[in-house]
Amino acid sequence: MLRRRLNRLLGRVENRVESRTIYVGHRSSSTNEAIIPPKFCDNRIVSSKYTVWNFLPKNLFEQFRRIANFYFLIIFLVQVIVDTPTSPVTSGLPLFFVITVTAIKQGYEDWLRHKADNEVNKFPVTVLEEGRRIQKDSEKIKVGDVVEVKEDETFPCDLILLQSSRDDDTCFVTTASLDGESNHKTHYTVPDTEKDLETLNATIECEQPQPDLYKFVGIMNIDGHDQESAARSLGPENLLLKGATLKNTQKICGVAIYTGMETKMALNYQGKSQKRSAVEKSINAFLLVYLCILVSKALVCTTLKYVWQNKPGQDEPWYNEKTQREKDTNLYLKMFTDFLSFMVLFNFIIPVSMYVTVEMQKFLGSFFITWDKDFFDPEIKEGALVNTSDLNEELGQVEYVFTDKTGTLTQNNMEFIECCIDGFQYKYPDASSELDGFCVTDGPVNKVQDKAGREKEELFLRALCLCHTVQVKESTEQGQGQEDGLMDQVDGEVLHPLREQRGFIASSPDEVALVKGAMRFGFTFLGLESKNMKILTRNNDIETYELLHVLNFDPVRRRMSVIVRSKSGDTLLFCKGADSSIFPRVKQEEVERIRMNVERNATEGYRTLCVACKYLSAEDYAQADAGLREARLALQDREAKLMAVYNQVETGMSLIGATAVEDRLQEEAAETMEALQGAGIKVWVLTGDKMETAKSTCYACRLFQRSTELLELTVRTLEDGGRKREERLHELLLEYHRKAVQDAPPIKAGVTRTWSSANQDYGFIIDGATLSMVLNAFSESNSSSYKNLFLQICQNCTSVLCCRMAPLQKAQIVKMVKNSKGSPITLSIGDGANDVSMILEAHVGIGIKGKEGRQAVRNSDYAIPKLKHLKKLLLAHGHLYYVRIAHLVQYFFYKNLCFILPQFLYQFFCGYSQQPLYDAAYLTMYNICFTSMPILAYSLLEQHICIEVLLDNATLYREIAKNGMLQWRPFLYWTLLGVFHGLLFFFGVRYLFSNPALQDNGQVFWQLVIWNNCLHCPCLHCHT
C-alpha cells in the first residue's frame, strides 16, 4: 500500500498484472500441487491521518505552513536571541497557545477517526475453515476466505456469492452507503456451485481492483470429481460489495476477492483534506504586503540610523566617544542586530490578534446558523448543524452547486400517476368519480368503460405485472391471508383487502410503482416461485407464467424485457422502456396514438415508459433461447454478444401503451433551484441513477426548461454514429463546443461571470461511462483536449446532469471544476454515503439529514434537514457572513497601520534609538481590548440588508461574488486611508503641541502627550 501511494504521489505508473488468481477456501485445484499464496493487502480500513509516531512532526509541519504562525515563530526566535525592545513572552506565549489548542483539536478529531476504524476492523465475522465456523475480526479476513453473512449485516469485504439460503439461489442487498439507492438489488450465486462448500475446489481469475461500482469481469473454474473443469463467467450480479447490507435473505456465503483498501468502497473514498476559505487566502496575501512594508520600515530606519551616527557628535557624547576601530568592529553584525530590533519594534503592524478575532467571529457566528428556527424540521425534530466554522464566509461566495438527486432533490418515493392504453388516458382517482378510462366506486377498479377494449387493457396490465424484476416481500400474515381466501364484498364485487398492503422490493423504485399501479387497477403480482410468476386478475383468478428469460435494462438500450410462457403454451415477450427506445421497434400507426400522451407527461416532469409486447413462435423462441445461452457463457465480449441478441429479439413488437410515474420532489426543491440560479449559481446534478429518471427530475426542478436545448454525451449517442466511440466522442465534443461556446454571443462589458454569457439556454447530459472516456483518453494529448472541451461546454450551459456516476467520479467532476480557470468556489450537497467523496472534495460540503444514514452529515461542513434550507443558508447567512468578515479583515490591517505609522515617524525624532512610542501595556491592550472587541461585536451583529430582502432578491448575492470585497482595489483603499490617518494623528498632535509646556523640574512632557494622543486618536476614530 505504501509503495502504491508513493507511486501515485510521484506520478509513476505502477506495473501491475491485469488479473489476480484466487483459490477459494485456500484449496488448490490439484491435490499434488502446492499453493503459493499470492500477497494481497489485509482487510484493515484506515481513514485516520496521524499515528502516535508521526503526530507531533506532521501536525507542527502543517500548522507552520500558515504564514502567520511561521512569522510569529521567527519573531519569537529573534526576541530570544537578540536584545529587543519587547519581551519574547509577548510573541511566544500567544503562539504556543494557538499551536497547542489547534494540535489538541486535530488530535481529538483523528482519535475519533481511529475509534471509528477500530469499530469496523474489530467487527466479528464468521469464516468457514475446514468445515468449521470460526469467529474472526474483520481486519483478519484474507483474500480467498469463505465468509458467512447473515441478514441485516453489512459485507465486510467484496465477495463473490457462492451460496444463498433462498431456494432460487439469489439474495437481496441494499447499497445506500455506496450509490445512494435504498432499493433492494438482486444478486445471483455462481451457477453449478456445490452445496457443500467444504468439497468445492475452484479458482477465480478476476480483474485487479478498480473503483467502478457497476463493472466486474471474472472467471470461476470449478473442478469436478471427474477432474473436468467447468468455467463460469462472473459479472456484477455475482459481486457483493463491502458496505452493502444483506436484506430479505437469512444468510449467504461468499469468497473474499478484494479486501481492505482495495475494496470498491475504499477506492471510492476521498481522503479528508483541510479546507481553506478564500478569505484566509486573501489574508495571507495581505500579510505578505504588510510584511514587505515592515521590512521596508526596518531597512529605512537601520540605514538612516547609521547615516545619522556617522555625523560628528551624533553617535556618542564627547566624554565617551569611540575610536574608529571600535566603531568598525562587528559593524555588519551590529547593523543586522539593529535591523532585527526595528523588525520587533514595528512588529505590531502585523495584526497579531486578527487570527484570534477571526476565529472567535467564525465560532460565535456559527451559532446563528444553529439557532435559526427556520432550519428546524418538526419531522425529525432537528435543526441545522455546524461541523466546522472555518468556512462561514464561503457560503457567500459559491459559484457552483453539485447536488445529488435521490434523497436530495427528490424524496425517492415513486408514485404511479396515470397510464395510456391504445391512445386512451386512464387515471386512478383518490375519490369516487368517473374519469377518462375507469369508472371507480370503491377499492380497486373492477368496472371499466370499454374505450381501449377489455383485451388491450388486460394485456397492458399483465405486462405491468410481468415485465419487471420485483420481488414480493416475505410476510407470513399476507401469505396466510391469501391461503385462507380472505376476501370482502363491496357492491357485489369480490375484493382482496391486502392488495394495497403488499410489500415489494426491487432494484428500481419505478418498477415498484408500476406494479402497485397495476394493483390499483385490479391486477396483483403475487410473486415469483421457482421461475413461475403468479398474478391475480381483477376477476380474482390466479394466472401462472413461466419466466424463461430476463433481458436486463442497460443505459444503451434504455429498455428491459421478459420472455414468459403462459399455461396455454403461448410464449410472449413483454418490453418496457423509454419512448425513443421503443418507438422505432413498433408499428408507426401505433406510435401516433401514444406519442401525444407521452410528450405531455414528459413536459409535466413525469417519468414516462412505453410498454410493448410480442408473440413468439416456437422457432423464434428456440433461436432466441440458443442465442441468449451462448452469449451468457461467452468469456469475451459478453456484453456485445448479449446486445446483439437483445436487439434481434426486441423487434416487430406491438405498442400497448405508456405509463407516467412521479418521483416526488423535496419540499420547495424547484423554488430553491430557481433562487440559486437567480443568484448566479450554476447547479450540476450528479447522480448514480438512470438518465431518464434524472432528466425528468431536472425538468421538475426547473433546471431544464422547455426552451433548453439538451446536449447529450452518453454511451447511446456514441453508438448512434456507427463509428468507433473515440471518433464519435471527438466529433460530438467539437459540435457541442461550437454550439455552446463558439457560436454563443459575446459576454457583455462589465460582466465577469459565465452564467450570463449565453442567450440560448443549453443543458448538458453525460453518463459515467462517457465521463471515463473523457477523463481517461487513450493518449495524454487527447485527454487534456477532451477535458478542456468538456469543461468549456459545461461552463457555458445553464445546468449539467451527470448520471450513472460512481462516487469517485462525482469527486472527479467537483475537482475538475474547482481547479479550473478562476478557481470558482464549489459546494456539494447530498444525503448518502455515496456523496461523501464529493462533499469532501468541494470547498463547502453540505449534508442532508435524510433517510440513508448519517455518513454525509458526519463528513460535511454543515448539515441541514431539508434541501429548501440551502436557499437561506447561502443567500442570507452566507451573504451576511462574507460582508462582516470582509469588513473585519480590512479594518484590522487599517487600524494596525494607523497605530504603528506614528511609531515609525517617531524614530525620526528620537535619533533612531528604537525607543518605543507606546508603553508596553498599551501595546498589548490596543489589539486585545481597545480595538478588537468593537469590531468583533460589529462582525457578529451587523446586518446591512435585512434577511427578508436578501431572500426575495437573489441577485444581491451577485454583488459580493468573486471575493469582491477583499480584492486589491478595496485593500489599497483601506491601506491609503490608514496611511493618511496615521500621518494625520502624528503630525496633527506634533504641531498641536509644537510649543511644549515645561514642568516644574524643567522636564518636557511632549513624548507623553504624543504617545497618549497618538494612541487614543486612532481608537476613537476606529470606534466611530
C-alpha angles and dihedrals in degrees: 000000000000092000091049092051091048090050091051091047094050094042095243122152109242114226105225133158115251096237142025130221118222127190110215108234088357088279120141120230089230124052091212094052122088118221119236099195112223117232115254130165119268124251097259118129116213120190098147122109104209140039129203090261102047101034098093100045095037095047093046090049092052093047095048090052085080109093094224095052092047092047094052090048090056091047091050091052091049091052090050095048102035130052098248132176093250133051121259088234091072091067103023100054097052090044093051091048094051094046093047096048092047092048092050091049094049092042091053092049091050091048088057089052090050089050092051091048091052091051089057097039095047095046109127117244133178118242124186111227123169092338094311131108109231126188113227138169112260092242091061095062112118130200107271096032116132107231129196119213126186131209117295091014122121120238110256094211140353108299138187108225110241104161138014133189090226118097094231092056093244136115135198125229137177119220101190091131091054110037102004095248112130094189123109117261124202121230128185135218120241107272119253094015113155116251091225104067091190091072096041113119110185142138127208126213112193141154123278117265114290130167100239106116094198101050130073131149125187147136128225116204110202117196113212128206090259089060091249114133121220119201120213123188118231126211140165089286089068096045122093111197127218110256095032118115128229112237137182090002124099096216144331137198123217141166119244113241103161122032140181117343091000095066116108091246092055092045089054093050114107112212116242112253131187110265121217124196125229089244091059090051090051090049090054091050092049090047090057090053092050090045088057089049089050093050091046092053092049092049092048093049093045092049094046091047093060092040089053093045092053089067113095114267095008099095106053134355116269093254093056102032115154125227121246090252091055090049093052095048111109089347096158092046090052091048091051091047091051090048090054091047090054089048090056092044092054092036092110092073083081104075102240095180095044094089091049091048093045091050091048091048091051094045096046093039092056089067089069088066092048092046095047106118092201088069093057114109114203092200095065094018093229136114135203122314128210113206095172129020095193094091104048093118092048088069087072095051103052115139101167129038118196111196135183117229110211110070092357107061092014136036091233088237112127117200128190108238108174145321138219121221119190090336097312121115119233124191133179110223126209093225136034107287142123115254139173101293112001129049107213128199109161133332121352120003112268103153115066131188106229099239102126093021127261093256093055092046094051092045089053093049091047088053091054090050095048109031101078145067096242120142125203112241110243112251125164092202094055093044092051091048092054093046092052090050093237106191141157132215117231118174090335093307123117113233136183107226092202095062092098094040099058116119120225132189125196142152091249127042093216090064090056090048091054093048090049089047091055089048090056089057095050105271115108127189107223099187146267119284122175093337092312120119117205127200132181113221128212088261088059092248118142114226123193125206127185111231106224105169140355116212099203125222118258131174094245097055093031091204141080132209142190130205113213137172122218127216089259090060098253115143113214135183116209117192133184129179148116117326093243089056099044102038097067090053099054136059114288095226088060091050096059092058092055105032097079094055092046093052092046093051092047093053089051089058098253124143104245127200129179122218125211137168140198134193111227122209120220091259093049092050094046090053093046092046093052092047094049094048092049093048094048091054093051115115095198130045090004094155094049093050093048090048091054092052092046092052091048094052097041097066133102093028128158118239111231104174148294139259135217120210126180125213099202115234124231115263111288091354094141093047091049093051091047091052092049092051089048088055090057095256119139116222122212121187113214112186141156090217129105119282097242094053093045092047091053090051091052090053091048091050090050092240087122117041129195089258092051114112109216119220106201122198106175138129089266094057090046089055094049097075095060091229136101114300093236092056093044091048092054091048095050093046091054092046094049091044090055091050101043102030115018098039094039116112115261120268113263119248113271094020110116102170123085096222093082098044102099134054095197112068114230128189121197126211125189133164131216097257093053091044089057089054091050095048097037106038119169094255129037093233092054091045093054092045093048092049093052093047092046093048094048091050093050094047090055094050122089092225137006128208119200111185134183089028124167114221092253091051089055089056091047091055092050092047092049092053093041092055095043125111111302093020095246118208110253132200126194124197129186144136106218139067089252087067095054094092095055092041090056093044098052124082089244124026121200122192124199118216093232138147098275101079129276101273092111092047093050093050097041131095092224132014127204130181098231139018091242089068090066090077095062093037091061107026097043112019095032093048094049095043092054095048092048097049093043090057090045094053096045091046093053093055091044096050094047091050089051089049101047100037091075088051089055093047091047090064089069088062100043101051094259087284094148088245109165115237092205131053115251092244091055091047089059098039095046094069098031103044116358098057108008102064098052094050090044090056090046093050091052101044107027113118109173091174123030118246095243091058092048091053094046095046108048091173089074087074089067093061092071095040124131093025088291097170094053100048123120095264097060089039090055090048092053091045094052089046089053092050092049094049092044091054090045093051095049103039093035090059091038094057094036089062098031090129099053122204121237127231122226092264092052096254121137119231092197094115092051091051092046098053093039093054094038088054099047099040095066091041092054092042093050093049092053 
